[in-house]
XYZ file of C-alpha atoms in Angstrom:
64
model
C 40.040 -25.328 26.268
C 37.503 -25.331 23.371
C 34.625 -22.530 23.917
C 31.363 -23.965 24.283
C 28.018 -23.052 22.026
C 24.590 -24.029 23.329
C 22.278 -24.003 20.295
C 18.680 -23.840 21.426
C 16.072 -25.328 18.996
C 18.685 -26.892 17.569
C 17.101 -28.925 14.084
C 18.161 -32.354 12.234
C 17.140 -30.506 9.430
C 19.278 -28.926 7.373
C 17.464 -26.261 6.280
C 16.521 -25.041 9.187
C 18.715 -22.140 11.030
C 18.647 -24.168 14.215
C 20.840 -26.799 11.903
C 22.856 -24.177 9.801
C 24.029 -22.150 13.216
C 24.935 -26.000 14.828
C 27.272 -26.480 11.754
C 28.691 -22.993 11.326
C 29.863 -22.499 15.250
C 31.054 -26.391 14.621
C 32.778 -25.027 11.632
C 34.600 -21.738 14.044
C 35.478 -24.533 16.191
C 33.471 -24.471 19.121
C 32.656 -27.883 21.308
C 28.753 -27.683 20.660
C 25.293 -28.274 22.236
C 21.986 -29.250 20.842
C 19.166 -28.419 22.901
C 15.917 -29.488 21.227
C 13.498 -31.981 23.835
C 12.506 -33.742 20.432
C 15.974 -34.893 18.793
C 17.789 -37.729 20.331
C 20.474 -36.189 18.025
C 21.761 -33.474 15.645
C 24.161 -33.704 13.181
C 25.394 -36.830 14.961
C 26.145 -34.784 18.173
C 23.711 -36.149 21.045
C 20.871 -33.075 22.062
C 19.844 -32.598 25.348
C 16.294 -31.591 26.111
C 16.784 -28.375 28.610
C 19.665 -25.961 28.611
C 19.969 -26.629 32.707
C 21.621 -30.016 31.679
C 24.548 -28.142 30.301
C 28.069 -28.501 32.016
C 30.158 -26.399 32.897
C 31.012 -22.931 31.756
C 29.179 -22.131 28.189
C 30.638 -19.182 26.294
C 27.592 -18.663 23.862
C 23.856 -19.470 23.265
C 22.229 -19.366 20.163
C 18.268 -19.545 20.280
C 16.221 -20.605 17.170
């Protein structure tokens, strides 16, 4: 099972360290989650607007 990364303030922008940390745990190969109430989407990966829509277990959270 893939471990899980919820990355809050997540950014479409790539300059942004809410965007770099999305990409880098992608990268280490963790199933990832964008939480930013604002995106529809990061990185083509569909964000969520509040961490308590997460499922299931989640292994790490990175806040920006």
């Amino acid at each position: 099972m893939q471990k899980k990364a919820v990355i809050l303030g997540a950014s479409a922008d790539r300059s942004k360290f809410g965007n770099k940390s999305l990409r880098a745990h992608l990268k280490a190969g963790y199933d990832v989650v964008p939480v930013n109430p604002r995106a529809a989407e990061v990185e083509g990966i569909p964000a969520i607007a509040s961490i308590d829509q997460v499922e299931g277990p989640i292994d790490r959270v990175s806040v920006y």
